[in-house]
PDB file of C-alpha atoms in Angstrom:
ATOM      1  CA  MET A   6     -23.100 -26.088 -13.622  1.00 55.00           C
ATOM      2  CA  SER A   7     -24.162 -23.017 -15.999  1.00 72.00           C
ATOM      3  CA  VAL A   8     -26.575 -22.317 -13.280  1.00 83.00           C
ATOM      4  CA  LEU A   9     -23.670 -22.008 -10.628  1.00 82.00           C
ATOM      5  CA  ALA A  10     -21.792 -20.149 -13.003  1.00 82.00           C
ATOM      6  CA  ARG A  11     -24.767 -17.324 -13.716  1.00 85.00           C
ATOM      7  CA  ILE A  12     -25.412 -17.185  -9.775  1.00 85.00           C
ATOM      8  CA  VAL A  13     -21.082 -16.757  -8.921  1.00 82.00           C
ATOM      9  CA  GLY A  14     -20.838 -13.975 -11.680  1.00 82.00           C
ATOM     10  CA  HIS A  15     -24.052 -12.600 -10.820  1.00 83.00           C
ATOM     11  CA  PRO A  16     -23.570  -8.874  -9.845  1.00 84.00           C
ATOM     12  CA  LEU A  17     -25.987  -9.349  -7.185  1.00 88.00           C
ATOM     13  CA  THR A  18     -24.213 -11.923  -5.363  1.00 86.00           C
ATOM     14  CA  GLU A  19     -21.089  -9.646  -5.347  1.00 82.00           C
ATOM     15  CA  ARG A  20     -23.212  -7.076  -3.432  1.00 85.00           C
ATOM     16  CA  VAL A  21     -24.166  -9.585  -1.113  1.00 88.00           C
ATOM     17  CA  ILE A  22     -20.711 -10.868  -0.319  1.00 85.00           C
ATOM     18  CA  LEU A  23     -19.732  -6.773  -0.203  1.00 83.00           C
ATOM     19  CA  VAL A  24     -22.306  -6.240   2.428  1.00 87.00           C
ATOM     20  CA  LEU A  25     -21.450  -9.418   4.257  1.00 87.00           C
ATOM     21  CA  VAL A  26     -18.038  -8.293   4.500  1.00 84.00           C
ATOM     22  CA  VAL A  27     -18.753  -5.013   5.933  1.00 85.00           C
ATOM     23  CA  VAL A  28     -21.085  -6.428   8.631  1.00 88.00           C
ATOM     24  CA  ASN A  29     -18.402  -9.080   9.488  1.00 84.00           C
ATOM     25  CA  ALA A  30     -15.817  -5.875   9.892  1.00 83.00           C
ATOM     26  CA  ILE A  31     -18.282  -4.076  12.120  1.00 87.00           C
ATOM     27  CA  THR A  32     -18.639  -7.312  14.285  1.00 86.00           C
ATOM     28  CA  LEU A  33     -15.227  -8.239  14.476  1.00 81.00           C
ATOM     29  CA  GLY A  34     -14.705  -4.780  15.920  1.00 85.00           C
ATOM     30  CA  LEU A  35     -17.432  -5.001  18.539  1.00 88.00           C
ATOM     31  CA  GLU A  36     -15.794  -8.228  19.715  1.00 82.00           C
ATOM     32  CA  THR A  37     -13.158  -6.338  21.101  1.00 82.00           C
ATOM     33  CA  SER A  38     -15.277  -4.629  23.451  1.00 89.00           C
ATOM     34  CA  PRO A  39     -15.551  -6.546  26.737  1.00 89.00           C
ATOM     35  CA  SER A  40     -18.819  -4.884  27.683  1.00 91.00           C
ATOM     36  CA  ILE A  41     -20.040  -5.590  24.481  1.00 90.00           C
ATOM     37  CA  MET A  42     -19.298  -8.933  24.215  1.00 88.00           C
ATOM     38  CA  ALA A  43     -20.621  -9.606  27.760  1.00 89.00           C
ATOM     39  CA  ARG A  44     -23.881  -8.841  26.708  1.00 90.00           C
ATOM     40  CA  TYR A  45     -24.274  -9.556  22.894  1.00 88.00           C
ATOM     41  CA  GLY A  46     -21.183 -12.287  22.670  1.00 87.00           C
ATOM     42  CA  GLY A  47     -23.633 -15.264  21.559  1.00 89.00           C
ATOM     43  CA  PRO A  48     -25.567 -13.460  18.935  1.00 90.00           C
ATOM     44  CA  LEU A  49     -22.112 -11.787  17.613  1.00 88.00           C
ATOM     45  CA  HIS A  50     -20.513 -15.169  17.485  1.00 86.00           C
ATOM     46  CA  LEU A  51     -23.175 -16.957  15.867  1.00 91.00           C
ATOM     47  CA  LEU A  52     -23.464 -14.100  13.300  1.00 90.00           C
ATOM     48  CA  ASP A  53     -19.412 -14.453  12.556  1.00 85.00           C
ATOM     49  CA  GLN A  54     -19.889 -18.181  12.153  1.00 88.00           C
ATOM     50  CA  ALA A  55     -22.926 -17.342   9.959  1.00 91.00           C
ATOM     51  CA  ILE A  56     -20.759 -15.054   7.361  1.00 88.00           C
ATOM     52  CA  LEU A  57     -17.834 -17.378   7.761  1.00 86.00           C
ATOM     53  CA  ALA A  58     -20.118 -20.212   6.172  1.00 91.00           C
ATOM     54  CA  VAL A  59     -21.103 -18.303   3.875  1.00 90.00           C
ATOM     55  CA  PHE A  60     -17.603 -17.157   2.868  1.00 88.00           C
ATOM     56  CA  VAL A  61     -16.990 -20.891   2.530  1.00 89.00           C
ATOM     57  CA  VAL A  62     -19.735 -21.642   0.307  1.00 91.00           C
ATOM     58  CA  GLU A  63     -18.598 -18.723  -1.827  1.00 89.00           C
ATOM     59  CA  ILE A  64     -15.261 -19.824  -2.363  1.00 90.00           C
ATOM     60  CA  VAL A  65     -16.378 -23.753  -3.005  1.00 91.00           C
ATOM     61  CA  ALA A  66     -18.664 -22.230  -5.482  1.00 90.00           C
ATOM     62  CA  ARG A  67     -16.240 -20.403  -7.442  1.00 88.00           C
ATOM     63  CA  LEU A  68     -13.811 -22.953  -7.206  1.00 89.00           C
ATOM     64  CA  ALA A  69     -16.346 -25.814  -8.672  1.00 88.00           C
ATOM     65  CA  VAL A  70     -17.057 -23.081 -11.537  1.00 87.00           C
ATOM     66  CA  ARG A  71     -13.345 -21.828 -12.279  1.00 86.00           C
ATOM     67  CA  ARG A  72     -11.606 -25.411 -11.316  1.00 84.00           C
ATOM     68  CA  LEU A  73      -7.819 -25.006 -11.835  1.00 84.00           C
ATOM     69  CA  SER A  74      -8.210 -21.341 -14.055  1.00 87.00           C
ATOM     70  CA  PHE A  75      -9.418 -20.154  -9.982  1.00 86.00           C
ATOM     71  CA  PHE A  76      -6.127 -20.375  -8.667  1.00 88.00           C
ATOM     72  CA  ARG A  77      -4.226 -18.458 -11.688  1.00 87.00           C
ATOM     73  CA  ASP A  78      -6.002 -15.476 -10.408  1.00 82.00           C
ATOM     74  CA  PRO A  79      -3.992 -13.664  -7.546  1.00 80.00           C
ATOM     75  CA  TRP A  80      -7.172 -11.865  -6.280  1.00 77.00           C
ATOM     76  CA  SER A  81      -9.043 -15.431  -6.103  1.00 84.00           C
ATOM     77  CA  VAL A  82      -6.086 -16.956  -4.043  1.00 86.00           C
ATOM     78  CA  PHE A  83      -6.411 -13.893  -1.843  1.00 81.00           C
ATOM     79  CA  ASP A  84      -9.806 -14.599  -1.038  1.00 81.00           C
ATOM     80  CA  PHE A  85      -8.821 -18.193  -0.637  1.00 87.00           C
ATOM     81  CA  ALA A  86      -5.963 -17.485   1.917  1.00 84.00           C
ATOM     82  CA  ILE A  87      -7.850 -15.450   4.035  1.00 80.00           C
ATOM     83  CA  VAL A  88     -10.904 -17.687   4.330  1.00 82.00           C
ATOM     84  CA  ALA A  89      -8.519 -20.568   5.091  1.00 84.00           C
ATOM     85  CA  ILE A  90      -6.902 -18.368   7.931  1.00 78.00           C
ATOM     86  CA  SER A  91     -10.363 -17.679   9.182  1.00 77.00           C
ATOM     87  CA  LEU A  92     -11.031 -21.283   9.348  1.00 79.00           C
ATOM     88  CA  LEU A  93      -8.152 -22.311  11.489  1.00 73.00           C
ATOM     89  CA  PRO A  94      -8.830 -23.084  15.348  1.00 69.00           C
ATOM     90  CA  ALA A  95      -8.714 -20.103  17.754  1.00 61.00           C
ATOM     91  CA  THR A  96      -7.907 -22.150  20.672  1.00 61.00           C
ATOM     92  CA  GLY A  97      -4.868 -23.337  22.940  1.00 57.00           C
ATOM     93  CA  PRO A  98      -1.400 -22.340  21.005  1.00 58.00           C
ATOM     94  CA  LEU A  99      -3.491 -21.324  17.907  1.00 58.00           C
ATOM     95  CA  GLN A 100      -5.417 -18.471  20.165  1.00 58.00           C
ATOM     96  CA  VAL A 101      -3.104 -15.804  18.618  1.00 61.00           C
ATOM     97  CA  LEU A 102      -4.645 -16.657  15.149  1.00 62.00           C
ATOM     98  CA  ARG A 103      -7.911 -15.495  16.520  1.00 61.00           C
ATOM     99  CA  ALA A 104      -6.651 -11.575  15.740  1.00 63.00           C
ATOM    100  CA  LEU A 105      -6.143 -12.790  12.044  1.00 65.00           C
ATOM    101  CA  ARG A 106      -9.769 -12.856  11.327  1.00 67.00           C
ATOM    102  CA  VAL A 107      -9.706  -9.035  11.021  1.00 71.00           C
ATOM    103  CA  LEU A 108      -8.027 -10.202   7.541  1.00 71.00           C
ATOM    104  CA  ARG A 109     -11.434 -10.797   6.303  1.00 68.00           C
ATOM    105  CA  VAL A 110     -11.924  -7.122   5.772  1.00 75.00           C
ATOM    106  CA  PHE A 111      -9.218  -7.227   3.069  1.00 76.00           C
ATOM    107  CA  ARG A 112     -11.740  -8.905   1.043  1.00 71.00           C
ATOM    108  CA  LEU A 113     -13.151  -5.624  -0.065  1.00 74.00           C
ATOM    109  CA  ILE A 114     -10.296  -4.937  -2.307  1.00 75.00           C
ATOM    110  CA  THR A 115     -11.207  -7.985  -4.268  1.00 68.00           C
ATOM    111  CA  LEU A 116     -15.126  -6.963  -4.614  1.00 70.00           C
ATOM    112  CA  ALA A 117     -14.407  -3.067  -4.999  1.00 72.00           C
ATOM    113  CA  PRO A 118     -12.956  -2.445  -8.445  1.00 72.00           C
ATOM    114  CA  SER A 119     -11.638   0.955  -7.370  1.00 72.00           C
ATOM    115  CA  LEU A 120      -9.457  -0.478  -4.863  1.00 76.00           C
ATOM    116  CA  LYS A 121      -7.885  -3.302  -6.972  1.00 74.00           C
ATOM    117  CA  ARG A 122      -6.784  -0.691  -9.478  1.00 75.00           C
ATOM    118  CA  VAL A 123      -5.077   1.099  -6.175  1.00 77.00           C
ATOM    119  CA  VAL A 124      -3.532  -1.998  -4.629  1.00 77.00           C
ATOM    120  CA  GLY A 125      -2.416  -2.681  -8.130  1.00 75.00           C
ATOM    121  CA  ALA A 126      -0.767   0.655  -8.609  1.00 77.00           C
ATOM    122  CA  LEU A 127       0.887   0.182  -5.459  1.00 77.00           C
ATOM    123  CA  VAL A 128       1.971  -3.303  -6.350  1.00 76.00           C
ATOM    124  CA  GLY A 129       3.237  -1.590  -9.818  1.00 75.00           C
ATOM    125  CA  ALA A 130       5.082   0.976  -7.825  1.00 78.00           C
ATOM    126  CA  LEU A 131       7.208  -1.292  -5.611  1.00 79.00           C
ATOM    127  CA  PRO A 132      10.277  -1.580  -7.883  1.00 80.00           C
ATOM    128  CA  GLY A 133      10.600   1.885  -8.018  1.00 79.00           C
ATOM    129  CA  MET A 134       9.906   2.408  -4.395  1.00 81.00           C
ATOM    130  CA  GLY A 135      12.489  -0.182  -3.744  1.00 84.00           C
ATOM    131  CA  SER A 136      14.978   2.154  -5.385  1.00 84.00           C
ATOM    132  CA  ILE A 137      13.943   4.727  -3.369  1.00 85.00           C
ATOM    133  CA  VAL A 138      14.363   3.136  -0.070  1.00 86.00           C
ATOM    134  CA  VAL A 139      17.997   2.034  -0.831  1.00 89.00           C
ATOM    135  CA  LEU A 140      18.329   6.106  -1.759  1.00 88.00           C
ATOM    136  CA  LEU A 141      16.887   7.240   1.479  1.00 88.00           C
ATOM    137  CA  MET A 142      18.880   4.496   3.360  1.00 92.00           C
ATOM    138  CA  LEU A 143      21.975   6.021   2.008  1.00 93.00           C
ATOM    139  CA  VAL A 144      21.166   9.424   3.104  1.00 92.00           C
ATOM    140  CA  LEU A 145      20.341   8.074   6.432  1.00 93.00           C
ATOM    141  CA  TYR A 146      23.570   6.284   6.655  1.00 95.00           C
ATOM    142  CA  VAL A 147      25.685   9.167   5.498  1.00 95.00           C
ATOM    143  CA  PHE A 148      24.190  11.853   8.122  1.00 95.00           C
ATOM    144  CA  ALA A 149      24.216   9.303  10.540  1.00 95.00           C
ATOM    145  CA  VAL A 150      28.054   8.526  10.341  1.00 96.00           C
ATOM    146  CA  MET A 151      28.407  13.021  10.050  1.00 95.00           C
ATOM    147  CA  ALA A 152      26.118  13.150  13.229  1.00 95.00           C
ATOM    148  CA  THR A 153      28.082  10.831  15.474  1.00 95.00           C
ATOM    149  CA  HIS A 154      30.953  12.262  14.845  1.00 94.00           C
ATOM    150  CA  LEU A 155      29.949  16.228  15.400  1.00 93.00           C
ATOM    151  CA  TYR A 156      27.341  15.356  18.121  1.00 93.00           C
ATOM    152  CA  GLY A 157      28.303  12.632  19.706  1.00 92.00           C
ATOM    153  CA  ALA A 158      30.037  13.354  22.474  1.00 91.00           C
ATOM    154  CA  ASP A 159      27.862  16.312  23.415  1.00 91.00           C
ATOM    155  CA  MET A 160      24.499  14.274  23.137  1.00 92.00           C
ATOM    156  CA  PRO A 161      25.343  10.831  23.391  1.00 93.00           C
ATOM    157  CA  GLU A 162      21.667  10.040  24.335  1.00 94.00           C
ATOM    158  CA  LYS A 163      20.763  10.926  20.590  1.00 93.00           C
ATOM    159  CA  PHE A 164      24.047  10.515  18.759  1.00 94.00           C
ATOM    160  CA  GLY A 165      26.308   8.566  20.741  1.00 92.00           C
ATOM    161  CA  THR A 166      26.421   5.236  18.611  1.00 94.00           C
ATOM    162  CA  LEU A 167      25.855   4.763  15.032  1.00 94.00           C
ATOM    163  CA  GLY A 168      22.717   3.069  15.847  1.00 94.00           C
ATOM    164  CA  ILE A 169      21.783   5.586  17.937  1.00 95.00           C
ATOM    165  CA  SER A 170      22.017   8.515  15.267  1.00 95.00           C
ATOM    166  CA  LEU A 171      20.202   6.290  12.714  1.00 95.00           C
ATOM    167  CA  PHE A 172      17.129   6.023  14.987  1.00 95.00           C
ATOM    168  CA  THR A 173      17.057   9.834  15.850  1.00 94.00           C
ATOM    169  CA  LEU A 174      17.744  10.728  12.538  1.00 94.00           C
ATOM    170  CA  PHE A 175      14.293   8.761  11.080  1.00 92.00           C
ATOM    171  CA  GLN A 176      12.709  10.381  13.980  1.00 92.00           C
ATOM    172  CA  LEU A 177      13.632  13.826  11.951  1.00 92.00           C
ATOM    173  CA  VAL A 178      12.136  11.886   8.794  1.00 90.00           C
ATOM    174  CA  THR A 179       8.811  11.812  10.606  1.00 88.00           C
ATOM    175  CA  LEU A 180       9.077  15.432  11.652  1.00 87.00           C
ATOM    176  CA  ASP A 181       8.318  14.005  15.329  1.00 87.00           C
ATOM    177  CA  GLY A 182       9.698  16.612  18.021  1.00 87.00           C
ATOM    178  CA  TRP A 183      12.428  17.570  15.245  1.00 88.00           C
ATOM    179  CA  SER A 184      12.852  21.106  16.787  1.00 89.00           C
ATOM    180  CA  GLY A 185      12.446  20.963  20.785  1.00 89.00           C
ATOM    181  CA  GLU A 186      13.866  17.569  21.189  1.00 90.00           C
ATOM    182  CA  ILE A 187      16.744  17.549  18.914  1.00 92.00           C
ATOM    183  CA  VAL A 188      17.400  20.602  16.815  1.00 92.00           C
ATOM    184  CA  LYS A 189      17.155  23.372  19.774  1.00 92.00           C
ATOM    185  CA  PRO A 190      19.045  20.939  22.506  1.00 91.00           C
ATOM    186  CA  ALA A 191      21.723  20.695  19.707  1.00 92.00           C
ATOM    187  CA  MET A 192      22.176  24.341  19.156  1.00 93.00           C
ATOM    188  CA  GLU A 193      22.693  24.894  22.825  1.00 91.00           C
ATOM    189  CA  THR A 194      26.604  23.467  22.198  1.00 91.00           C
ATOM    190  CA  HIS A 195      26.531  24.157  18.623  1.00 92.00           C
ATOM    191  CA  PRO A 196      24.915  27.415  17.565  1.00 92.00           C
ATOM    192  CA  TYR A 197      24.963  26.210  13.696  1.00 92.00           C
ATOM    193  CA  ALA A 198      23.835  22.984  14.087  1.00 93.00           C
ATOM    194  CA  TRP A 199      20.515  24.315  12.627  1.00 93.00           C
ATOM    195  CA  ILE A 200      22.087  23.858   9.031  1.00 94.00           C
ATOM    196  CA  PHE A 201      22.925  20.272   9.047  1.00 95.00           C
ATOM    197  CA  PHE A 202      19.614  19.318  10.530  1.00 94.00           C
ATOM    198  CA  ILE A 203      17.725  21.429   8.191  1.00 93.00           C
ATOM    199  CA  THR A 204      19.739  20.543   5.000  1.00 94.00           C
ATOM    200  CA  PHE A 205      19.022  16.552   6.088  1.00 94.00           C
ATOM    201  CA  ILE A 206      15.412  17.443   6.426  1.00 92.00           C
ATOM    202  CA  LEU A 207      15.105  19.097   3.301  1.00 91.00           C
ATOM    203  CA  VAL A 208      17.049  16.048   1.779  1.00 89.00           C
ATOM    204  CA  SER A 209      15.105  13.318   3.188  1.00 88.00           C
ATOM    205  CA  SER A 210      11.444  14.397   4.023  1.00 84.00           C
ATOM    206  CA  PHE A 211      10.845  16.794   1.200  1.00 84.00           C
ATOM    207  CA  THR A 212      12.569  15.664  -1.356  1.00 84.00           C
ATOM    208  CA  VAL A 213      12.780  11.563  -0.860  1.00 82.00           C
ATOM    209  CA  PHE A 214       9.220  11.663   0.132  1.00 79.00           C
ATOM    210  CA  ASN A 215       8.195  13.353  -2.848  1.00 84.00           C
ATOM    211  CA  LEU A 216       9.792  10.722  -4.803  1.00 85.00           C
ATOM    212  CA  PHE A 217       7.856   8.592  -3.506  1.00 81.00           C
ATOM    213  CA  ILE A 218       4.697  10.408  -4.061  1.00 82.00           C
ATOM    214  CA  GLY A 219       5.958  10.725  -7.938  1.00 82.00           C
ATOM    215  CA  VAL A 220       6.151   6.745  -8.240  1.00 82.00           C
ATOM    216  CA  VAL A 221       2.965   6.276  -6.691  1.00 79.00           C
ATOM    217  CA  VAL A 222       1.286   8.694  -8.846  1.00 81.00           C
ATOM    218  CA  ASN A 223       2.886   7.431 -12.091  1.00 80.00           C
ATOM    219  CA  ALA A 224       2.105   3.766 -11.346  1.00 76.00           C
ATOM    220  CA  MET A 225      -1.810   5.036 -10.705  1.00 76.00           C
ATOM    221  CA  GLN A 226      -1.743   6.732 -13.992  1.00 76.00           C
ATOM    222  CA  ALA A 227      -0.501   3.732 -15.397  1.00 74.00           C
ATOM    223  CA  GLU A 228      -3.007   1.684 -13.880  1.00 69.00           C
ATOM    224  CA  HIS A 229      -5.785   4.094 -14.873  1.00 69.00           C
ATOM    225  CA  ASP A 230      -4.234   4.010 -18.834  1.00 71.00           C
ATOM    226  CA  LEU A 231      -4.304   0.365 -18.599  1.00 69.00           C
ATOM    227  CA  GLU A 232      -7.939   0.303 -17.503  1.00 67.00           C
ATOM    228  CA  ILE A 233      -9.021   2.695 -20.274  1.00 69.00           C
ATOM    229  CA  ALA A 234      -7.091   0.594 -22.641  1.00 65.00           C
ATOM    230  CA  GLU A 235      -9.274  -2.470 -21.915  1.00 63.00           C
ATOM    231  CA  ARG A 236     -12.004  -0.725 -21.919  1.00 67.00           C
ATOM    232  CA  THR A 237     -11.453   0.729 -25.441  1.00 70.00           C
ATOM    233  CA  GLY A 238      -9.901  -2.004 -26.985  1.00 64.00           C
ATOM    234  CA  ARG A 239      -6.846   0.337 -27.788  1.00 62.00           C
ATOM    235  CA  PRO A 240      -3.358  -0.141 -26.491  1.00 58.00           C
ATOM    236  CA  PRO A 241      -2.100   2.559 -23.629  1.00 55.00           C
ATOM    237  CA  VAL A 242      -0.144   5.497 -25.101  1.00 55.00           C
ATOM    238  CA  SER A 243       3.130   6.231 -23.167  1.00 57.00           C
ATOM    239  CA  MET A 244       4.737   9.592 -23.390  1.00 57.00           C
ATOM    240  CA  ASP A 245       7.669   7.947 -25.246  1.00 62.00           C
ATOM    241  CA  ASP A 246       5.271   6.816 -28.043  1.00 63.00           C
ATOM    242  CA  LEU A 247       3.867  10.355 -28.463  1.00 62.00           C
ATOM    243  CA  MET A 248       7.213  11.694 -28.713  1.00 72.00           C
ATOM    244  CA  GLN A 249       8.305   9.217 -30.941  1.00 75.00           C
ATOM    245  CA  GLU A 250       5.163  10.069 -33.168  1.00 72.00           C
ATOM    246  CA  LEU A 251       6.027  13.731 -32.769  1.00 76.00           C
ATOM    247  CA  LYS A 252       9.433  13.282 -33.995  1.00 79.00           C
ATOM    248  CA  GLN A 253       7.899  11.489 -37.264  1.00 81.00           C
ATOM    249  CA  LEU A 254       5.557  14.174 -37.955  1.00 79.00           C
ATOM    250  CA  ARG A 255       8.439  16.964 -37.586  1.00 80.00           C
ATOM    251  CA  ALA A 256      10.709  15.023 -39.908  1.00 78.00           C
ATOM    252  CA  GLU A 257       7.668  14.334 -42.575  1.00 77.00           C
ATOM    253  CA  VAL A 258       6.908  18.180 -42.247  1.00 77.00           C
ATOM    254  CA  ALA A 259      10.535  19.178 -42.971  1.00 76.00           C
ATOM    255  CA  GLU A 260      10.933  16.786 -45.660  1.00 75.00           C
ATOM    256  CA  LEU A 261       7.200  18.147 -47.233  1.00 75.00           C
ATOM    257  CA  LYS A 262       9.184  21.492 -46.473  1.00 72.00           C
ATOM    258  CA  GLY A 263      12.179  20.605 -48.919  1.00 70.00           C
ATOM    259  CA  ARG A 264      10.227  19.160 -51.257  1.00 70.00           C
ATOM    260  CA  GLY A 265       8.032  22.740 -51.680  1.00 62.00           C
ATOM    261  CA  GLY A 266      11.180  24.480 -51.808  1.00 57.00           C
ATOM    262  CA  ALA A 267      12.618  22.134 -54.397  1.00 54.00           C
TER     263      ALA A 267
END
């Protein structure tokens, strides 16, 4: 078992699996071309099955080495689920699952430390992003109600109902055709409509989306600090900790000055 553990944990094994994941991603892309499949379908299918067999052997080996601790690691469970999906039959009613084989590409996340850090940061940012999504929904709802009352009669195809207004404003959030398709037609009957729409764009696209970026950046920084702390063996220092230490230093300096004056 110790030999198997050394093989599973060897950096060369990880590199080989990483190369196979990349090759498998390329083959899955090539299989979408009818002309390529007509000429090389057989070899590509054999290569795909061979790579899948290697993935299965690797997962079984990791299970044998780590046993129950394998399922305590979320990334290992992620690997296991992707390989298990790839083993499902892709014929008959389950033929739609054939497209799910492309999920094997996501094994790159578990093999590349930089990608794991990025995904970890995104997961850590989900609570903050959820709050921002709620804020965006509130902004959309308020402006959709106003737009329906203001422009629904003259532009029923864009603001006739609350649902249509929500969809139109979401299009404005993405800035897709905001000027030629929405704002300028509205200004034909409402010359000052640009004030309403520009205000909405500034609040939603620029302000709220920048909040998204800020949350993700903070999560990435926290993940980076955690990685440094794991390498150095020192706990990560937050801004609150620094401010607390600064206050303590100021108090100590003030106390020393008071003693000196006494």
